[in-house]
Short mmCIF file of C-alpha atoms in Angstrom, two decimals:
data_model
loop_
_atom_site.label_atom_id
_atom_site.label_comp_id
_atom_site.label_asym_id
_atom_site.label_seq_id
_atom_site.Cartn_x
_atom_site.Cartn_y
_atom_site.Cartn_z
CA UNK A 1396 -21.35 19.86 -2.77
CA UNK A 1397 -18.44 20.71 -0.78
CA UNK A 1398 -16.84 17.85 1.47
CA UNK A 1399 -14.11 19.32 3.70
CA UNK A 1400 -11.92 16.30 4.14
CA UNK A 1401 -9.38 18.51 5.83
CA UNK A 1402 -11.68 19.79 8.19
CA UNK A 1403 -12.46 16.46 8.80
CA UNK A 1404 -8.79 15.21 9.17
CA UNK A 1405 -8.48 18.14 12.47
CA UNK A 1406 -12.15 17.47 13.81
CA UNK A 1407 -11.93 13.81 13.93
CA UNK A 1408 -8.20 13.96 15.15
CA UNK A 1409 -8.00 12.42 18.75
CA UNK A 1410 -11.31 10.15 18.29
CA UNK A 1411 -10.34 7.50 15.79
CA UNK A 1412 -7.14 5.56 15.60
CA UNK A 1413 -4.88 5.87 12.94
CA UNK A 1414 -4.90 2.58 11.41
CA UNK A 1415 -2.07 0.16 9.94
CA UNK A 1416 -1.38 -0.63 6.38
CA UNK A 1417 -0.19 -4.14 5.62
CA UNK A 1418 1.01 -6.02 2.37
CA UNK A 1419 0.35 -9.57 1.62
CA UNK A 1420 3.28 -10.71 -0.98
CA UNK A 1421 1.56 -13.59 -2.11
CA UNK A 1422 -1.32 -11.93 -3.80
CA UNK A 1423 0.30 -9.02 -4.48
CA UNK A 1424 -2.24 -6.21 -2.47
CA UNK A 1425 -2.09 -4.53 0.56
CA UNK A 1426 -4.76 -3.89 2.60
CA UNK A 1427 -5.85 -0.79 5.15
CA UNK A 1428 -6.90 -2.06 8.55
CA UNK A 1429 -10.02 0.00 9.86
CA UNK A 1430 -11.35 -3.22 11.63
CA UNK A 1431 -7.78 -1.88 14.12
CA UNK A 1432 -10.62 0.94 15.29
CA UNK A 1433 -11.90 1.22 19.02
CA UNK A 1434 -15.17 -0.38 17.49
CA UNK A 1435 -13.30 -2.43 14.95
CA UNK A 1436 -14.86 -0.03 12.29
CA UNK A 1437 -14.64 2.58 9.93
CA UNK A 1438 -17.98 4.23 11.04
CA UNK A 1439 -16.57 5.86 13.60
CA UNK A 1440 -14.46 8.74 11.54
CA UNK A 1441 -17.78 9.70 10.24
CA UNK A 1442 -19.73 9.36 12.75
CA UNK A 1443 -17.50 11.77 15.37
CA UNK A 1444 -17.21 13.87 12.06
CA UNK A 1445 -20.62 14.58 12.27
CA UNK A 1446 -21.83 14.55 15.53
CA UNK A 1447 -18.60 17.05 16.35
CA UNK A 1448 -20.07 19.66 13.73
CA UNK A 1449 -23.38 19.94 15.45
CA UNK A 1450 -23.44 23.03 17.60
CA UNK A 1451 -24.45 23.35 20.30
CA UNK A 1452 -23.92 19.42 20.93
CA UNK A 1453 -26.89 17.91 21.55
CA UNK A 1454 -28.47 16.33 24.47
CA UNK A 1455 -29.63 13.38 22.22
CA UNK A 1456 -29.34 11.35 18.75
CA UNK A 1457 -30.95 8.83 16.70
CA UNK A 1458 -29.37 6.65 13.96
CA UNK A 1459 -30.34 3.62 11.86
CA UNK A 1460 -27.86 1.17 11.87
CA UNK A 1461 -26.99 -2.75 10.59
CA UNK A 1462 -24.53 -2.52 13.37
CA UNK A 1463 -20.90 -0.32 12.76
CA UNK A 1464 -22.44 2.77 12.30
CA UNK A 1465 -24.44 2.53 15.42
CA UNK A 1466 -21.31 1.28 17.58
CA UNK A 1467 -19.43 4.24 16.23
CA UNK A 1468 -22.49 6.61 17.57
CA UNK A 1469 -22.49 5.04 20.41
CA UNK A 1470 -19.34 5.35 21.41
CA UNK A 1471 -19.65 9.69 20.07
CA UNK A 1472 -22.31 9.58 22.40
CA UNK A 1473 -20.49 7.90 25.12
CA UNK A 1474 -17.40 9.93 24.36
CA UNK A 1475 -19.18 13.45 24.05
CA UNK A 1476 -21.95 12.81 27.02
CA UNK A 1477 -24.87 12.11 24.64
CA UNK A 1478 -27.65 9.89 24.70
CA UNK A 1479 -28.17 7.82 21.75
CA UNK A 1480 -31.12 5.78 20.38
CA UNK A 1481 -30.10 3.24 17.45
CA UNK A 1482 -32.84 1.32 15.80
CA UNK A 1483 -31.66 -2.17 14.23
CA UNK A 1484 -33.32 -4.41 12.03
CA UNK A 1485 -34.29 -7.83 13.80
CA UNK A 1486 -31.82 -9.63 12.65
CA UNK A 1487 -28.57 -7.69 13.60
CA UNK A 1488 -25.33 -9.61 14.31
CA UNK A 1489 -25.18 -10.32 18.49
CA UNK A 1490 -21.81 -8.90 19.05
CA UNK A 1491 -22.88 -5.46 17.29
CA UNK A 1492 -25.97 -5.11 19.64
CA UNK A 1493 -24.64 -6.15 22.50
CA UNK A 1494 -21.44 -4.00 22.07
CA UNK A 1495 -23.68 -1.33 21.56
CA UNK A 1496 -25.87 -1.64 24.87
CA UNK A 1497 -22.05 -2.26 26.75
CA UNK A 1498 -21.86 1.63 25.28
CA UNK A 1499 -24.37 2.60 26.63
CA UNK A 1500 -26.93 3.26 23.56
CA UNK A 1501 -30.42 2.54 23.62
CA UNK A 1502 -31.11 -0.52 21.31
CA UNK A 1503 -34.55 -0.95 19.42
CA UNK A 1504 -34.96 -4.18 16.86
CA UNK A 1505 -37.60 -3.31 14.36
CA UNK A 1506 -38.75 -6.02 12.13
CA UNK A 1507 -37.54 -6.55 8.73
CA UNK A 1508 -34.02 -5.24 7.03
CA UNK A 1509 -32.07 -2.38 7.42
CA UNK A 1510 -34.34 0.12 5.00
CA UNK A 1511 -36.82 -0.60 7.91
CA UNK A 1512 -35.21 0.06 10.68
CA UNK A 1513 -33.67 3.63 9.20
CA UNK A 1514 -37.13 4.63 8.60
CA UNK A 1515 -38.13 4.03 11.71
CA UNK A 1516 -35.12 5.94 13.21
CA UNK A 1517 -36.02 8.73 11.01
CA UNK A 1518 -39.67 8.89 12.01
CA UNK A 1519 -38.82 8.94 15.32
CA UNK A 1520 -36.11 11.25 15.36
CA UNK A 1521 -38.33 13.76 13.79
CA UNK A 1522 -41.44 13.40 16.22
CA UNK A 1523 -39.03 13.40 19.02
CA UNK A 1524 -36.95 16.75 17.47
CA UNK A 1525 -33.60 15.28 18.06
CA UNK A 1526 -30.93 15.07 15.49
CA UNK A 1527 -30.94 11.98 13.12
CA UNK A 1528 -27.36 10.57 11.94
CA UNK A 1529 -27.43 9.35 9.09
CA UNK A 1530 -24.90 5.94 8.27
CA UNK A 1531 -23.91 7.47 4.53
CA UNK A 1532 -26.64 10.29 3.89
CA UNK A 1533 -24.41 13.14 5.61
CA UNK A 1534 -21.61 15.32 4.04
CA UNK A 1535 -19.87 14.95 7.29
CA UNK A 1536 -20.33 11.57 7.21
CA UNK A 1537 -19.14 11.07 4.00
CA UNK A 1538 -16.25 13.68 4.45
CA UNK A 1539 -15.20 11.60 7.23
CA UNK A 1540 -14.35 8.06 5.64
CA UNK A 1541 -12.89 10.12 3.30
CA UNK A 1542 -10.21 10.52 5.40
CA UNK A 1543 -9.31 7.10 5.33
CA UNK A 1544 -7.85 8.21 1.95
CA UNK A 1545 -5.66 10.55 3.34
CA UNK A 1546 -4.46 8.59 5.44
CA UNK A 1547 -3.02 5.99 3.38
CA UNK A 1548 -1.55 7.78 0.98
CA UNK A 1549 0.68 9.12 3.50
CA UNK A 1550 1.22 5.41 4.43
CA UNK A 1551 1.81 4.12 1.27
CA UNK A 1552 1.75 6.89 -1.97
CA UNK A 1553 2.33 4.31 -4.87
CA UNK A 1554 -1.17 3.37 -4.36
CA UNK A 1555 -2.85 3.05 -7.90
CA UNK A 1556 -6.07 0.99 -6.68
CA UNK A 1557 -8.16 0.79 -4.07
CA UNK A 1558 -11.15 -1.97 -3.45
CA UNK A 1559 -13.78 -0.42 -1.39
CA UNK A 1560 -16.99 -1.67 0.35
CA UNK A 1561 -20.49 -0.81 -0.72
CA UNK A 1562 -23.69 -0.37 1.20
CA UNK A 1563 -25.14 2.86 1.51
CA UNK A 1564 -21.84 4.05 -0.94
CA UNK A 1565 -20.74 7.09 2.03
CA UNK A 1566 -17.82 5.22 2.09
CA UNK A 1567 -16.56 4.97 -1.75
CA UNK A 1568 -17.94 8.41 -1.92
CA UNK A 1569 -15.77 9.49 0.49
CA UNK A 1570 -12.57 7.50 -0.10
CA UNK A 1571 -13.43 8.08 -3.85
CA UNK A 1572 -14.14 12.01 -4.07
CA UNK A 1573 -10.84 12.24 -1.36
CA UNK A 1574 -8.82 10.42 -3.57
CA UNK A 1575 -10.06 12.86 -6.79
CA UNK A 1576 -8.79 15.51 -4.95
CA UNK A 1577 -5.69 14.36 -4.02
CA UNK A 1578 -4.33 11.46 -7.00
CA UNK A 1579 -7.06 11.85 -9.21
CA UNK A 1580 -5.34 8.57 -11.19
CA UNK A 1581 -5.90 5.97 -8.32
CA UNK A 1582 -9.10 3.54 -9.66
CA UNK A 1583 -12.14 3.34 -7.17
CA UNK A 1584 -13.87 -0.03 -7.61
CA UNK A 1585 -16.73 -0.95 -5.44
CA UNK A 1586 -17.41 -4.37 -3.93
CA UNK A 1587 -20.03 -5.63 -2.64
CA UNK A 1588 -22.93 -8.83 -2.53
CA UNK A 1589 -24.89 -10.07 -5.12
CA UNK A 1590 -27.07 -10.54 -2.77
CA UNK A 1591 -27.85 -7.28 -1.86
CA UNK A 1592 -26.69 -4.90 -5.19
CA UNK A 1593 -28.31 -1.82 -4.94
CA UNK A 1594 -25.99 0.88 -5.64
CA UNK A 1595 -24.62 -2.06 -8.30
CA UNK A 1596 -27.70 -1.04 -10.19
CA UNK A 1597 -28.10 2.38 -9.33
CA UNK A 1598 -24.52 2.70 -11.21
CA UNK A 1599 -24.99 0.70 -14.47
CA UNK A 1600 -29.27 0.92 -14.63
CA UNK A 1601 -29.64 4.22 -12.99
CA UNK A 1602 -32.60 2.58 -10.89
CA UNK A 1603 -32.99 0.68 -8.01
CA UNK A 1604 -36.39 -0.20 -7.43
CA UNK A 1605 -35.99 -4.09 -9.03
CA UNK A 1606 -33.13 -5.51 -6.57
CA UNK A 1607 -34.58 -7.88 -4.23
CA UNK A 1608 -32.38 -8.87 -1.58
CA UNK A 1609 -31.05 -12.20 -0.16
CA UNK A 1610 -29.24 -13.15 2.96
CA UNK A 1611 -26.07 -12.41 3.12
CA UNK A 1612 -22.74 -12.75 5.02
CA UNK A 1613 -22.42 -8.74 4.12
CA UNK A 1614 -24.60 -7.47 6.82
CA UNK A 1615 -22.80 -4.16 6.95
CA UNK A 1616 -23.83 -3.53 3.44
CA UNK A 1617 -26.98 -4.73 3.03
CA UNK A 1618 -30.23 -2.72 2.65
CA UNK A 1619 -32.08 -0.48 0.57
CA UNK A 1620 -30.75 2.97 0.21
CA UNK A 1621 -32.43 5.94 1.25
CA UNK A 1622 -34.23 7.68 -1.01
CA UNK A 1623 -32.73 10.91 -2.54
CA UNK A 1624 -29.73 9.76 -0.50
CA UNK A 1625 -26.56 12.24 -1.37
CA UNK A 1626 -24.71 9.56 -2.08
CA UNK A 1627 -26.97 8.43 -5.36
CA UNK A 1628 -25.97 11.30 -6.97
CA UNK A 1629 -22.02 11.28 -5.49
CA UNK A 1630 -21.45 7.99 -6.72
CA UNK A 1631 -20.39 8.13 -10.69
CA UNK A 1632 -17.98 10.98 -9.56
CA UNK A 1633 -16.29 9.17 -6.95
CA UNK A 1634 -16.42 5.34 -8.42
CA UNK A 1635 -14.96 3.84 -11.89
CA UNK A 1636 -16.56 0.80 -11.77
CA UNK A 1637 -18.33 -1.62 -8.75
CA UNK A 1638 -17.99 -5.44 -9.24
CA UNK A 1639 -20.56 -8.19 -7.46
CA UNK A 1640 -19.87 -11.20 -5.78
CA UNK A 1641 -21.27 -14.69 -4.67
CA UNK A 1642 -21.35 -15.50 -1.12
CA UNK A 1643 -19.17 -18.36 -1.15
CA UNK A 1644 -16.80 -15.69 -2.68
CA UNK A 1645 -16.83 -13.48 0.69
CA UNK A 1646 -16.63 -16.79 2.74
CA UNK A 1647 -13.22 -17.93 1.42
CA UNK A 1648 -11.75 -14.34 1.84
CA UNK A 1649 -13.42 -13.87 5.80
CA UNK A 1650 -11.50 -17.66 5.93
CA UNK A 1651 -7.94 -16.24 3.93
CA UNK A 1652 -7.73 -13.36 6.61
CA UNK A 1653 -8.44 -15.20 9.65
CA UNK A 1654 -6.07 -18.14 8.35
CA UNK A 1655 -3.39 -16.26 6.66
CA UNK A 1656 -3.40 -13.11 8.31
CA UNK A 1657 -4.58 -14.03 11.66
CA UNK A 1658 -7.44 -11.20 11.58
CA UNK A 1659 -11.16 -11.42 12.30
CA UNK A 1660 -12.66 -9.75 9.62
CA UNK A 1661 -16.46 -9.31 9.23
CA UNK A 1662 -18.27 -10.37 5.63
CA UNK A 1663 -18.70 -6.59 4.46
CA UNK A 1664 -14.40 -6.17 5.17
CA UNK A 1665 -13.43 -9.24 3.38
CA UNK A 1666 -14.75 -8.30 -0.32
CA UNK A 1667 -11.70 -6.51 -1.45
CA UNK A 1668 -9.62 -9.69 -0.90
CA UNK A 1669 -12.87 -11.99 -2.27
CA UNK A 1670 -12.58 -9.54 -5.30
CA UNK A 1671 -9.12 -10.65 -5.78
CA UNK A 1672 -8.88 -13.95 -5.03
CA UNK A 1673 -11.85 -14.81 -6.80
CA UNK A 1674 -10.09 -13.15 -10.51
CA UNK A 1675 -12.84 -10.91 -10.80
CA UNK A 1676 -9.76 -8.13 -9.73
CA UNK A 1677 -6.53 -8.05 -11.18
CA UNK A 1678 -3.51 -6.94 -9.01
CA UNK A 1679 -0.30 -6.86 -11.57
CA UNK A 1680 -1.08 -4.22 -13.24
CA UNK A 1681 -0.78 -1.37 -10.33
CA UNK A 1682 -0.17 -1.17 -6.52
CA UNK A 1683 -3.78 -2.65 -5.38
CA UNK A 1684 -4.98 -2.29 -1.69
CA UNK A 1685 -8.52 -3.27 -0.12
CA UNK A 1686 -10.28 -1.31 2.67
CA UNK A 1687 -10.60 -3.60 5.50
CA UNK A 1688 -13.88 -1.79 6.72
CA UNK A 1689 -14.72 -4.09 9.95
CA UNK A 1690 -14.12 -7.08 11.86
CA UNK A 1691 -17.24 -7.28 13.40
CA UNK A 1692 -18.36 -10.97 13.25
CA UNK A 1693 -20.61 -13.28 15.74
CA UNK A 1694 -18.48 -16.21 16.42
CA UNK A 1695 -21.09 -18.34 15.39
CA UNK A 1696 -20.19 -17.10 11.72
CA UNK A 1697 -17.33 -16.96 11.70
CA UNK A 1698 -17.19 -20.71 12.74
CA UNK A 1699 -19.72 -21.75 10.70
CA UNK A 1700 -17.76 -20.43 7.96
CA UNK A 1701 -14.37 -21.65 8.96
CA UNK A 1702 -16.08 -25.20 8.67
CA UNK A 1703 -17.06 -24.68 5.20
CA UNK A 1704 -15.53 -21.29 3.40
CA UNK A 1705 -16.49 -22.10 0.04
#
């Protein structure tokens, strides 16, 4: 499969912000600020990736969404004069929904988790004939966060590891398969909730059908992946290893940022740092850096977590 990350780089150029890379001396990592986005996101360098290769552009769109990757769409849509249709799962963070609607996107809540609600996007895409976008199932989507990659290795070139998010994996497959190309040496490890491992076990059992999923402060990652997503088969190529952690883990590290760094960061952004400061990622052995993938966060949360990070 071919992923044009250059392409991407010129398409996408003029929609999404570049983003700042800072260091934190103390624990020794640095870390690449995508929450600094117009929808305090990633999603939205695939997203305008995508929608900008369709041609003609089309009238409408559909996605699926736990929240980022519809606010990205959304905003395509609002950009590019589109009407868009995102279908959540019932129990998507406020501030994602509402931002959404503020964008002018259509909202629909569907019972149950994420894997329900992109089904039902899906579905109705096709019975509607209107394109679907896909959150990680999408060359151009993937070929997009790739060139977060890029990016930083402009910004900072000694970079020998990078800690990257996991949901639906277009994200490591991007950044990871980008990286390949360009400093084949940098190490790709994958973070993300015990709670919710799927592509943990897609990796080291080559199956997926045994996770069962628990709440988590990662709602950006959770959900079941699609079947016969791209990404399943993208993933040993672009990853070296993916570790798992507990939630109190990804509490303290949302609490480090906001108290040490002065940044809202969402669960799903904070597990590079949780995978650091909880040992389960060393950083003195090469020039380490985390993906800081959103800062999207009801307040509620975020308080709630601030009272009690660990």
């Amino acid at each position: 499969m071919n992923l044009d990350f250059d392409r991407a780089v010129s398409r996408i150029r003029g929609h999404v912000h570049r983003t700042p890379v800072t260091v934190d001396p103390d624990i020794g990592m640095s870390f690449k600020w995508e929450s600094h986005q117009e929808t305090r996101s990633f999603k939205v360098r695939g997203a305008f990736n995508k929608i900008l290769a369709l041609r003609p552009l089309p009238a409408r769109l559909i996605t699926g969404s736990a929240g980022n990757h519809g606010l990205a769409v959304a905003l395509a849509g609002q950009t590019l004069g589109i009407e868009v249709q995102v279908f959540v799962p019932r129990a998507a963070p406020e501030v994602k929904v509402s931002r959404m609607q503020d964008l002018g996107a259509k909202v629909s809540r569907v019972p149950g988790l994420f894997g329900d609600a992109e089904a039902q996007a899906i579905l109705e895409a096709r019975r509607q004939g209107v394109p679907f976008i896909s959150p990680y199932n999408d060359p151009d989507v993937v070929a997009g966060a790739g060139t977060i990659t890029l990016e930083w290795l402009d910004q900072q070139p000694d970079l020998g590891r990078i800690l990257v998010p996991v949901g639906g994996g277009g994200l490591i497959c991007g950044i990871g398969l980008a990286a390949r190309k360009r400093r084949p040496d940098i190490e790709i490890v994958g973070v993300l909730s015990e709670a919710s491992p799927y592509l943990y076990h897609q990796l080291y059992f080559g199956r997926m059908d045994r996770v069962v999923e628990s709440p988590t402060l990662t709602d950006g990652l959770a959900g079941a992946v699609e079947p016969g997503s791209i990404t399943i088969d993208l993933l040993a190529a672009a990853v070296d290893r993916i570790v798992q952690l507990e939630e109190a883990e990804i509490a303290a590290a949302i609490a480090h940022h906001y108290r040490q760094h002065k940044e809202i960061v969402e669960g799903s952004g904070a597990v590079g740092l949780a995978a650091v400061l909880s040992g389960k990622v060393a950083t003195q052995d090469r020039p380490t850096g985390a993906v800081i993938s959103g800062g999207n966060i009801d307040r509620s949360t975020l308080n709630r977590v601030l009272a009690h990070p660990a």
